[in-house]
PDB file of C-alpha atoms in Angstrom:
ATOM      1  CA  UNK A  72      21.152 -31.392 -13.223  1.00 48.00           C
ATOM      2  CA  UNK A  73      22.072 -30.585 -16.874  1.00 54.00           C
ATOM      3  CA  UNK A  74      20.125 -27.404 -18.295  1.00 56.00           C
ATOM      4  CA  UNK A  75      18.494 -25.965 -15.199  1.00 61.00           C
ATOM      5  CA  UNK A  76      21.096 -23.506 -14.285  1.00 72.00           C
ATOM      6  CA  UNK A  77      19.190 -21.045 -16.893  1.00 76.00           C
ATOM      7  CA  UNK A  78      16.241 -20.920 -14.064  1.00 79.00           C
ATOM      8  CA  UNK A  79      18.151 -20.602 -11.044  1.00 82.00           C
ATOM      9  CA  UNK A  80      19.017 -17.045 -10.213  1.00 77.00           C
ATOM     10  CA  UNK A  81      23.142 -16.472  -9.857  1.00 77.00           C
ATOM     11  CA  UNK A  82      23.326 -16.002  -6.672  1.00 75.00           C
ATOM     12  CA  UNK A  83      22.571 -19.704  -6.572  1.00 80.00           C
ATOM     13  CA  UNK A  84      24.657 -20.683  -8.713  1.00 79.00           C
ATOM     14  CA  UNK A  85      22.504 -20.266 -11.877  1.00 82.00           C
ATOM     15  CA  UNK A  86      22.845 -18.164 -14.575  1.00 84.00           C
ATOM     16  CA  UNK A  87      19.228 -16.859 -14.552  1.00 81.00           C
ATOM     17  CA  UNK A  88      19.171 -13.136 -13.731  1.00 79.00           C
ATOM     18  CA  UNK A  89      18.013 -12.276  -9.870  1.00 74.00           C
ATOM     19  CA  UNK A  90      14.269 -11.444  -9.799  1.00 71.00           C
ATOM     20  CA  UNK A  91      13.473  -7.903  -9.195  1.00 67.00           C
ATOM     21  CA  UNK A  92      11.285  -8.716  -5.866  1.00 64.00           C
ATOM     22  CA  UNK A  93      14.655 -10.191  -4.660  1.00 67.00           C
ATOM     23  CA  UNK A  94      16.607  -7.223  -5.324  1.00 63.00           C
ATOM     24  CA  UNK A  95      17.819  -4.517  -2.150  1.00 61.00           C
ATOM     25  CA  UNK A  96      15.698  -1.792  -2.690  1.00 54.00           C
ATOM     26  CA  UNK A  97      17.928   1.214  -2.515  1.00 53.00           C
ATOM     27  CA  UNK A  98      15.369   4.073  -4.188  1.00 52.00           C
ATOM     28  CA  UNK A  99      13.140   6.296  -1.547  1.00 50.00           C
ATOM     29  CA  UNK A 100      10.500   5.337  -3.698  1.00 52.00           C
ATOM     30  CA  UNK A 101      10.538   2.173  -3.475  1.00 65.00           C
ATOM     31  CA  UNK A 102      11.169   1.013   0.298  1.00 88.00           C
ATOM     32  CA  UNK A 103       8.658   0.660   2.676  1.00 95.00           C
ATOM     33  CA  UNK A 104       7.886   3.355   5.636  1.00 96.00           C
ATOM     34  CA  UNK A 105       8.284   2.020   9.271  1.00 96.00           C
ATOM     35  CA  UNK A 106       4.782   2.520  11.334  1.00 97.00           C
ATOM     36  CA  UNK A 107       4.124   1.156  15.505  1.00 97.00           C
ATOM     37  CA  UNK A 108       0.634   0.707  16.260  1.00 98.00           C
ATOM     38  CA  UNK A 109       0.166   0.884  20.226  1.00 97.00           C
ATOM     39  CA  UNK A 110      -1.708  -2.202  21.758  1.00 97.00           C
ATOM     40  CA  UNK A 111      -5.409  -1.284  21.404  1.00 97.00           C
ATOM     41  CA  UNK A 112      -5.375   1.076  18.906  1.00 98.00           C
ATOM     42  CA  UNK A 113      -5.161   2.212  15.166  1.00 98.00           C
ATOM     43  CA  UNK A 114      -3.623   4.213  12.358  1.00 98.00           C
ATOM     44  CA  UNK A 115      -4.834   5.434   9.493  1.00 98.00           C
ATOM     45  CA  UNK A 116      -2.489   5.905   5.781  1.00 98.00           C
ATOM     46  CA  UNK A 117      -4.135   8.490   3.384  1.00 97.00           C
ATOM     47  CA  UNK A 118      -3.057   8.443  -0.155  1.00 96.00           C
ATOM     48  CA  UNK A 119      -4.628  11.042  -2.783  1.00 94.00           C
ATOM     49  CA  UNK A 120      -5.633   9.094  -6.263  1.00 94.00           C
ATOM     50  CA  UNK A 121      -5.806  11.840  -8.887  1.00 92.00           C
ATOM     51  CA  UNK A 122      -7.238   9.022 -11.481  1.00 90.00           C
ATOM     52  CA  UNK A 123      -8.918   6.464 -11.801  1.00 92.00           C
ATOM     53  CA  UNK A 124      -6.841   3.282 -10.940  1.00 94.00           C
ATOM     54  CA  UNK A 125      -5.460   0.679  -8.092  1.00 96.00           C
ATOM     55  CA  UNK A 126      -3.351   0.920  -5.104  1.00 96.00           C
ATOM     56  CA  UNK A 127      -0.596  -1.122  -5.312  1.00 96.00           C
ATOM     57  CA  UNK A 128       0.252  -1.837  -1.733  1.00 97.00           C
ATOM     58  CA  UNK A 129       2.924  -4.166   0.452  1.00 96.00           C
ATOM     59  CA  UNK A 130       2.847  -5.192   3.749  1.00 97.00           C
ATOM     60  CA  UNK A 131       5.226  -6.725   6.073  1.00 96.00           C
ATOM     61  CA  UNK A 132       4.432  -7.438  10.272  1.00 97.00           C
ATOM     62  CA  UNK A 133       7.856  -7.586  12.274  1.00 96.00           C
ATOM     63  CA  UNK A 134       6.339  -9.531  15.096  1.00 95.00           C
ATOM     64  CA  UNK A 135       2.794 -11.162  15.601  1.00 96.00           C
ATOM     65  CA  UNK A 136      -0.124  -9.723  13.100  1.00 97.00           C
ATOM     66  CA  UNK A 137      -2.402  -6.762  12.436  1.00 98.00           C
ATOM     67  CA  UNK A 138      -5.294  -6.175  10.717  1.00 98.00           C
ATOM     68  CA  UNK A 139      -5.753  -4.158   7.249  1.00 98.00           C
ATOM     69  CA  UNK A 140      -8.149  -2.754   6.168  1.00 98.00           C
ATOM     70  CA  UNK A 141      -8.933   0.155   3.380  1.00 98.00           C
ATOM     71  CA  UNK A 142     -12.406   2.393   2.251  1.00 98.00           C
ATOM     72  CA  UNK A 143     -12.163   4.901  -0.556  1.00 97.00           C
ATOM     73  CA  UNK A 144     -13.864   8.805  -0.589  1.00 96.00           C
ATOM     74  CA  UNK A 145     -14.411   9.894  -4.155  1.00 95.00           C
ATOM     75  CA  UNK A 146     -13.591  13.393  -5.033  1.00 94.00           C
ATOM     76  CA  UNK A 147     -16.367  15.225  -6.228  1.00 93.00           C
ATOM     77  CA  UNK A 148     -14.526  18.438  -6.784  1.00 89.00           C
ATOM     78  CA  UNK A 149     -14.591  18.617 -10.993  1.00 88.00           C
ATOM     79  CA  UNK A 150     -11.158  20.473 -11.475  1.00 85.00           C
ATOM     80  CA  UNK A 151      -8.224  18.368 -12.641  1.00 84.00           C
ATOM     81  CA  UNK A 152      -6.182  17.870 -10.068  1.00 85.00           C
ATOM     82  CA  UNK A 153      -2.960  17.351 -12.041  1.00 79.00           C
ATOM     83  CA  UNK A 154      -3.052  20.504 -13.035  1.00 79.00           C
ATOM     84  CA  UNK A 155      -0.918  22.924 -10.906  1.00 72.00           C
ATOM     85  CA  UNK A 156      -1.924  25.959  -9.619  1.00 77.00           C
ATOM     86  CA  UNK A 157       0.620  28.126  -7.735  1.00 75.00           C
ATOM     87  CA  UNK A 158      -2.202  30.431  -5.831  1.00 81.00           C
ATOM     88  CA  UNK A 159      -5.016  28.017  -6.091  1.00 79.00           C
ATOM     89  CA  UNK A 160      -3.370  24.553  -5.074  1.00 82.00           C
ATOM     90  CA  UNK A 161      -6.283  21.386  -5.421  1.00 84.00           C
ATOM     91  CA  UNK A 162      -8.159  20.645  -2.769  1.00 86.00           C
ATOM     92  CA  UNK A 163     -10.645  17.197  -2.752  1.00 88.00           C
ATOM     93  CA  UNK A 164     -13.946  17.619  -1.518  1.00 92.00           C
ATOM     94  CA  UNK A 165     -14.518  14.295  -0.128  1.00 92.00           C
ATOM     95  CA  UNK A 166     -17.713  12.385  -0.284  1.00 93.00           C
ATOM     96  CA  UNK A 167     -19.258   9.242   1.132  1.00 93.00           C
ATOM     97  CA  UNK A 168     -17.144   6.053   2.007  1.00 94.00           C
ATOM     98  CA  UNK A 169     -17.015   2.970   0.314  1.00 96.00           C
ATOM     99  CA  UNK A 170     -15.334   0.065   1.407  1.00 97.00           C
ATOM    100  CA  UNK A 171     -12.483  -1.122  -1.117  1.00 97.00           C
ATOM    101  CA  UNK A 172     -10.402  -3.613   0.975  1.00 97.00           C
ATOM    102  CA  UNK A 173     -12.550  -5.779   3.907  1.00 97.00           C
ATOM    103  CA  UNK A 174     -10.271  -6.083   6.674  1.00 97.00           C
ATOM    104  CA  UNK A 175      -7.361  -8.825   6.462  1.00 97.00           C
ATOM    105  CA  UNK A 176      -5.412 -10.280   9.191  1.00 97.00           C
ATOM    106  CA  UNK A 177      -1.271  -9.701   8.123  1.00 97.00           C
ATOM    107  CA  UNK A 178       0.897 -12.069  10.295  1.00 97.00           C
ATOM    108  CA  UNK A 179       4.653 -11.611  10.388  1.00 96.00           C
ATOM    109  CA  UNK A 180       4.883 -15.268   9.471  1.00 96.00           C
ATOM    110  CA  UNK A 181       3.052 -14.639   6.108  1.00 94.00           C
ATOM    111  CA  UNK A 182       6.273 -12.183   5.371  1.00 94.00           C
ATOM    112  CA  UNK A 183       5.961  -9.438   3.059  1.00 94.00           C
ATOM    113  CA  UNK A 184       2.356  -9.726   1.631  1.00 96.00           C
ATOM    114  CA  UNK A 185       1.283  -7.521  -1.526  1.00 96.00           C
ATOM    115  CA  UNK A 186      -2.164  -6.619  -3.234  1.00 96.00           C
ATOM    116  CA  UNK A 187      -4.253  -4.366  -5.439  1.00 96.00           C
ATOM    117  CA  UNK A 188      -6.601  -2.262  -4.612  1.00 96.00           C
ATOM    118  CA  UNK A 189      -9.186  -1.318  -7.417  1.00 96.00           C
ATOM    119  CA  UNK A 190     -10.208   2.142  -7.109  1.00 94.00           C
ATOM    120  CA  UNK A 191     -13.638   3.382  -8.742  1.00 91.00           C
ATOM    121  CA  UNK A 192     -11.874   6.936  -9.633  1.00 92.00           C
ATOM    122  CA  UNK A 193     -10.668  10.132  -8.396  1.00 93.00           C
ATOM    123  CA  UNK A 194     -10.167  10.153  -4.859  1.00 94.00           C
ATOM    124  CA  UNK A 195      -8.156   9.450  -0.961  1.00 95.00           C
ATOM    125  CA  UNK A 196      -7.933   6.172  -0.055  1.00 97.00           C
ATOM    126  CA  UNK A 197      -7.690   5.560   3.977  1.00 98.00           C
ATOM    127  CA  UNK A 198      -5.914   2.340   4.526  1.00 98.00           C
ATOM    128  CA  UNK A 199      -6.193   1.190   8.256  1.00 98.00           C
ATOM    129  CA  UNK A 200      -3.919  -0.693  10.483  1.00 98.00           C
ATOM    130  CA  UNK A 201      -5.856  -2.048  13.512  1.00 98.00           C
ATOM    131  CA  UNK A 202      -4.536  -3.178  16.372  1.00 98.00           C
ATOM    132  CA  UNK A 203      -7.351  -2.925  18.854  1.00 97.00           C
ATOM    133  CA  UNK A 204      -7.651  -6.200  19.498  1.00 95.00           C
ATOM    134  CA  UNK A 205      -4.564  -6.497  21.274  1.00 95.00           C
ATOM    135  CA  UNK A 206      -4.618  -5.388  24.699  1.00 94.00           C
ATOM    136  CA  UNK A 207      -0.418  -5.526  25.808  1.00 95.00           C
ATOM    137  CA  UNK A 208       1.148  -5.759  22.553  1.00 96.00           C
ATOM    138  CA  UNK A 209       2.291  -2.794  20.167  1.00 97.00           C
ATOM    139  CA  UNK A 210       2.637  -3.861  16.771  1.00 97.00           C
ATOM    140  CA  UNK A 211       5.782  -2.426  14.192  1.00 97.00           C
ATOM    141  CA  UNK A 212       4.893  -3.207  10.265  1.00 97.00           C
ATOM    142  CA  UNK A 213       6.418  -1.708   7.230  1.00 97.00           C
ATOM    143  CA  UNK A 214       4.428  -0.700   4.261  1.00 97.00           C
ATOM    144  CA  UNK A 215       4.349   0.886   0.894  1.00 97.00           C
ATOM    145  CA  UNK A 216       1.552   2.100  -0.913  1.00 97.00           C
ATOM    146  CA  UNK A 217       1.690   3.318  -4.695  1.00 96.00           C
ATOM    147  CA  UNK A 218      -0.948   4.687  -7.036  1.00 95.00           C
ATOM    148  CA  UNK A 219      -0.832   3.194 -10.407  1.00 94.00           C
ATOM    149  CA  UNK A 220      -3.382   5.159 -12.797  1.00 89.00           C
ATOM    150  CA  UNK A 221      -5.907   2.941 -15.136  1.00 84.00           C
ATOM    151  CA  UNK A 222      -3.601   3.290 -17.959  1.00 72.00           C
ATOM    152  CA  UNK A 223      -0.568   1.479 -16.179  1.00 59.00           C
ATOM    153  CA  UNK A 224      -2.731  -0.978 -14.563  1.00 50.00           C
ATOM    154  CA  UNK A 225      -4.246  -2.077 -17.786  1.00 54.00           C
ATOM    155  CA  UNK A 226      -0.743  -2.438 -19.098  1.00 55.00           C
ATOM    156  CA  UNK A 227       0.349  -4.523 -16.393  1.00 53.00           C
ATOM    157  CA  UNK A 228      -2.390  -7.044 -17.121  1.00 52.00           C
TER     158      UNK A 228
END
């Protein structure tokens, strides 16, 4: 094949370094949380965005499909919230709902799916897992979700 070993990774028999989605994940941070969803019902996932920024998020359906879906509260409380504060810790004050991720059907046959959620700034995003359209079948998914503040997102780009 002359010359193509340098973009085929070594486990293959290339020389090209393994990619990093490839790679075990062995840090808590990085692997994905187990969740069941009972037949006809759903779960909500709230993650607190102290800044402005996306949700990073994966996805992966053992068996069958679910739906995704996420909306966003702002914060409208005006203290800093990375501040700490031993005898006062932060507490959002949550205001209307908008809708930041229209719901998406995940099938396990798609395998590990990943996205970005834009986030218009301070606030909890509520990412749902619906199953209520299923009427036997309980559903078991992994998923991670990460904040990534404007700053890191812009750098990404």
């Amino acid at each position: 094949l002359g010359g193509t070993d340098v973009t085929v990774p070594r486990f293959l028999g290339g020389t090209m370094p393994c990619p990093a989605a490839l790679l075990e994940r062995a840090d808590d941070k990085d692997s994905l949380t187990r969740l069941a969803v009972s037949a006809r019902s759903t779960k909500e996932v709230d993650i607190f965005a102290p800044t402005q920024g996306s949700v990073h998020w994966e996805l992966l359906v053992e068996e069958y499909g679910v739906e995704m879906s996420a909306v966003f509260f702002r914060d409208l409380n005006p203290a800093d919230p990375l501040t700490e504060d031993v005898e006062h810790p932060y507490e959002p004050q949550l205001g209307e709902k908008t809708e930041v991720l229209p719901a998406v059907k995940v099938k396990s046959e798609d395998g590990l799916k990943q996205g970005s959620i834009p986030l218009p700034g301070k606030g909890v995003v509520r990412v749902t897992f619906d199953n209520s359209y299923s009427v036997l079948r309980s559903k078991t998914l992994q998923y991670r979700l990460a904040i990534q503040p404007l700053a890191q997102t812009m750098a990404g780009e």
